[in-house]
mmCIF file of C-alpha atoms in Angstrom:
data_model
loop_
_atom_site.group_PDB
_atom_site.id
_atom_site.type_symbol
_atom_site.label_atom_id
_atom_site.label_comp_id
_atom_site.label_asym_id
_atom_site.label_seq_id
_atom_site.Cartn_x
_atom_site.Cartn_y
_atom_site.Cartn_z
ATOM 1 C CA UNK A 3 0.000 0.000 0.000
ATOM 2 C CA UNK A 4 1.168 3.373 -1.127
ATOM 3 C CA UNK A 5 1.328 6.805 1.294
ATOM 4 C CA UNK A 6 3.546 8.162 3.668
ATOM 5 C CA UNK A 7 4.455 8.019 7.624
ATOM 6 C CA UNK A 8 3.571 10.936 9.270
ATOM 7 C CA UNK A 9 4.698 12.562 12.506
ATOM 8 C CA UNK A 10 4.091 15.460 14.259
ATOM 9 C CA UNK A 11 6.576 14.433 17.487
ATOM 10 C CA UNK A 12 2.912 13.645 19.509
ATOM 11 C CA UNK A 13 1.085 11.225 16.977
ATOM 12 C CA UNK A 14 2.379 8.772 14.131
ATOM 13 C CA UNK A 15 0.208 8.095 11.761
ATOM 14 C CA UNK A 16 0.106 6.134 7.810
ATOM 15 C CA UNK A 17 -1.700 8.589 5.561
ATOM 16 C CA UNK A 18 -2.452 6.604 2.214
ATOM 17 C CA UNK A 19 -2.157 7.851 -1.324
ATOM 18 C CA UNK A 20 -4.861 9.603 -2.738
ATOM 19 C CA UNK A 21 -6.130 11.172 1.645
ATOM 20 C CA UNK A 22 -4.701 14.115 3.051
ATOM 21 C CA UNK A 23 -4.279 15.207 6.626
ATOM 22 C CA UNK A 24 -5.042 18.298 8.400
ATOM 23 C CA UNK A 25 -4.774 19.103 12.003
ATOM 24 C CA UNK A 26 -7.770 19.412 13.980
ATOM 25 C CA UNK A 27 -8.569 22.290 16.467
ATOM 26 C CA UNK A 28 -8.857 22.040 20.625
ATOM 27 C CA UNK A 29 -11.931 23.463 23.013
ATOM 28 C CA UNK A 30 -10.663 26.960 22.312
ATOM 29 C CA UNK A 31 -10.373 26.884 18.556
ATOM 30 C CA UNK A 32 -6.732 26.976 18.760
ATOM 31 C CA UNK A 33 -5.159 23.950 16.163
ATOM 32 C CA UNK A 34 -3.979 20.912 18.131
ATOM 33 C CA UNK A 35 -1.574 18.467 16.902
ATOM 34 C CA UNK A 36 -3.233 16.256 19.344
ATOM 35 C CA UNK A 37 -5.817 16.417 16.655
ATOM 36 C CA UNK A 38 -5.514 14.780 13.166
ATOM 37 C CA UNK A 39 -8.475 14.833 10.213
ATOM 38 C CA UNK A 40 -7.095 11.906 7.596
ATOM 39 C CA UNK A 41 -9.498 12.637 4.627
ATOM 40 C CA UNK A 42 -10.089 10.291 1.217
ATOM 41 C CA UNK A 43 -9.915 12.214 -2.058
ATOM 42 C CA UNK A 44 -9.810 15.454 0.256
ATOM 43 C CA UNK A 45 -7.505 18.678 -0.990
ATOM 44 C CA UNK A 46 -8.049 21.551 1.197
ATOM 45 C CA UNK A 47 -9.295 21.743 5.033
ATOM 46 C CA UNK A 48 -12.798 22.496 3.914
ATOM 47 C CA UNK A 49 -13.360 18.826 2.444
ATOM 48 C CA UNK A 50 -13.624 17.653 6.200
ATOM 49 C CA UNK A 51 -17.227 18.856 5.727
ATOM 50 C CA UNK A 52 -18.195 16.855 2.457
ATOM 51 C CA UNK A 53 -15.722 14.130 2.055
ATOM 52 C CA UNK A 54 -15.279 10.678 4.358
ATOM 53 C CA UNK A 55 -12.264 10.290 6.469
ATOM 54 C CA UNK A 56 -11.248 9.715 10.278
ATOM 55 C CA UNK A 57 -10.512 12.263 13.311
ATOM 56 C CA UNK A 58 -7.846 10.954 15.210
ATOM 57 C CA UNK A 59 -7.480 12.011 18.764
ATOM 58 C CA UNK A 60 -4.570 11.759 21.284
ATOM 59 C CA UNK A 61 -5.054 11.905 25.274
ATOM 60 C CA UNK A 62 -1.612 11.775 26.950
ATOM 61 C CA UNK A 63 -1.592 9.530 30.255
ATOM 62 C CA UNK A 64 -2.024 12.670 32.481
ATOM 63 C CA UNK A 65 -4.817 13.683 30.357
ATOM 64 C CA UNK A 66 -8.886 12.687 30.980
ATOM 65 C CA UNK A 67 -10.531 11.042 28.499
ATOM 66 C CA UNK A 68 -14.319 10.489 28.948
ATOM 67 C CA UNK A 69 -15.871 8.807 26.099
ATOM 68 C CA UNK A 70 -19.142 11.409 24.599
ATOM 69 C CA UNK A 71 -20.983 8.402 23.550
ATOM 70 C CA UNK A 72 -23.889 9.499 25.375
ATOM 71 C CA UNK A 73 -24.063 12.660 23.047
ATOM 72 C CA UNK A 74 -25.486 10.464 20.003
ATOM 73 C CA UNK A 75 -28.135 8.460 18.278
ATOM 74 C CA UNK A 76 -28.882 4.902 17.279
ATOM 75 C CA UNK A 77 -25.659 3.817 19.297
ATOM 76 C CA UNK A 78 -24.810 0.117 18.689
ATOM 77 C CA UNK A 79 -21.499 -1.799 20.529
ATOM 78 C CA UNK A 80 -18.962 -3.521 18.454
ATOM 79 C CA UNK A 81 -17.076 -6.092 19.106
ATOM 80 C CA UNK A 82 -13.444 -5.296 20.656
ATOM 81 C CA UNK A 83 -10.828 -5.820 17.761
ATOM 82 C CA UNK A 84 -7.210 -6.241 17.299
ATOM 83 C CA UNK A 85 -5.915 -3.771 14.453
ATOM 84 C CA UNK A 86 -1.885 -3.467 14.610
ATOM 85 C CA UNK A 87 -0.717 -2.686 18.396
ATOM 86 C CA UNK A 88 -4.172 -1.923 19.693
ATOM 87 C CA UNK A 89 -6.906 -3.513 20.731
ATOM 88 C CA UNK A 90 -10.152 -1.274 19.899
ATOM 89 C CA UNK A 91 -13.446 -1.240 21.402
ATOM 90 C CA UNK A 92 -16.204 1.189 20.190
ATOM 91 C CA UNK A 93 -19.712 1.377 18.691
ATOM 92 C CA UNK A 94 -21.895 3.200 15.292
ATOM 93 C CA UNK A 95 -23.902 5.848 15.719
ATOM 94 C CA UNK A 96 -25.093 9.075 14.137
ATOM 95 C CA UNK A 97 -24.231 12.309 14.664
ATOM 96 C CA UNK A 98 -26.575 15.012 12.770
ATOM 97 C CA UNK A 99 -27.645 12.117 10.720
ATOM 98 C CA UNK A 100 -23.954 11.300 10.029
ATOM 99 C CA UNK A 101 -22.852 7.945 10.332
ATOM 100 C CA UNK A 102 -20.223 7.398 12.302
ATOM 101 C CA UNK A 103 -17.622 4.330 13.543
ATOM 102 C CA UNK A 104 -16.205 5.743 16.901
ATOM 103 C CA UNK A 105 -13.152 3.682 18.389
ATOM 104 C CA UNK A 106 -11.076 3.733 21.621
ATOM 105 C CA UNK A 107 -7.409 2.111 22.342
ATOM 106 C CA UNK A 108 -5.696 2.379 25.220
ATOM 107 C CA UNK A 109 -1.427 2.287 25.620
ATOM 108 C CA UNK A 110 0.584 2.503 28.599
ATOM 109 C CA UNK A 111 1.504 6.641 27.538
ATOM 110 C CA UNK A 112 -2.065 7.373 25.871
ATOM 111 C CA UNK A 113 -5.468 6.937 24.532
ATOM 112 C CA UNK A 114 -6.493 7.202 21.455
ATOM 113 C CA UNK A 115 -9.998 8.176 19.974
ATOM 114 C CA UNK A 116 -10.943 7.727 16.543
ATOM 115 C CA UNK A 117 -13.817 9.215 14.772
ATOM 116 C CA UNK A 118 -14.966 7.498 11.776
ATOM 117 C CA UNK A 119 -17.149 9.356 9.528
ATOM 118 C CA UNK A 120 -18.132 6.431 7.282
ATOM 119 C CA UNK A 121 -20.640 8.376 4.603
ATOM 120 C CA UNK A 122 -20.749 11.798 3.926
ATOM 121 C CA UNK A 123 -22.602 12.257 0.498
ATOM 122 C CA UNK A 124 -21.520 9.866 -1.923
ATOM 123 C CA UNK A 125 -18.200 9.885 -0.153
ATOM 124 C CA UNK A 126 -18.097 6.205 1.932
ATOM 125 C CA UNK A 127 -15.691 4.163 4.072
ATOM 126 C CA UNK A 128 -15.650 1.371 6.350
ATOM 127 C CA UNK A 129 -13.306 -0.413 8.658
ATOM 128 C CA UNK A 130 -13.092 -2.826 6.478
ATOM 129 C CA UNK A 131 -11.109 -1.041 3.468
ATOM 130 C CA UNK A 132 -7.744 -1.709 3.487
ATOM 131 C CA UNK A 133 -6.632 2.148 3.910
ATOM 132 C CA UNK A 134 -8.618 2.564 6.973
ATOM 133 C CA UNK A 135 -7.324 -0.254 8.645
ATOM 134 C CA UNK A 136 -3.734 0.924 7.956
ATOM 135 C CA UNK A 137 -4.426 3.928 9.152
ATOM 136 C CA UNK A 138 -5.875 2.054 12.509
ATOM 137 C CA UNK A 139 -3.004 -0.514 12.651
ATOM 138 C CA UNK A 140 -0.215 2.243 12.194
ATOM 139 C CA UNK A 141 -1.721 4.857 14.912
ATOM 140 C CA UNK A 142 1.436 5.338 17.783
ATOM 141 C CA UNK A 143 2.406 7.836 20.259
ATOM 142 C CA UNK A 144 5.999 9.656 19.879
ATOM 143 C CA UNK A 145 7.805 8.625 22.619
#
């Protein structure tokens, strides 16, 4: 599979050919690099709002992570998975009519929280194409 390793010295991440990354924003609007939108067929920032793709977020060990999964509708558990170091847990629902594949890991240094926005138009995804699972197996903390 084609792309390129990506690192911002907090998250490492496989972007494939053909999706782009942008960096996300915090509470305050300010742009994280805890924070990473991986977008197929995306070109600018905008394309977040019409194209598929995953939000990946990072929660150092000092940091709280409490899951929103109470925020949305037609919530239904998966099955916990092993994709490359993790194990995942997580659960569909919709968001604004969105669909979405949300997913948790835990490591000893962090926790990681991945949004999966799998149809947005005629844009789709799922976990099981090959570039979102090596997106999933190659997510890592800088250490």
């Amino acid at each position: 599979m084609s792309g390129e390793m990506f690192s911002n010295g907090i998250l490492r991440v496989f972007v494939p050919t053909g999706w782009k990354r942008f960096y996300g924003i915090d509470s305050e609007g300010k742009t994280t690099p805890k924070k990473l939108h991986i977008y197929k067929d995306a070109q600018t920032e905008f394309d977040i709002f019409s194209k598929a793709g995953l939000t990946i977020c990072y929660y150092g060990k000092d940091e709280y992570f409490l899951s929103p999964k109470f925020f949305y509708d037609d919530v239904q558990d998966l099955e916990p998975f092993e994709c490359g170091k993790h194990r995942w847990e997580g659960y569909t629902c919709t968001s604004l009519g969105y669909p979405y594949t949300m997913l948790t890991a835990m490591s000893d240094s962090a926790t990681f929280y991945v949004m999966v926005l799998t149809e947005n138009g005629e844009h789709q995804i799922s976990l099981q194409d090959g570039d979102v699972r090596a997106i999933l197996e190659s997510i890592e903390a800088c250490e």
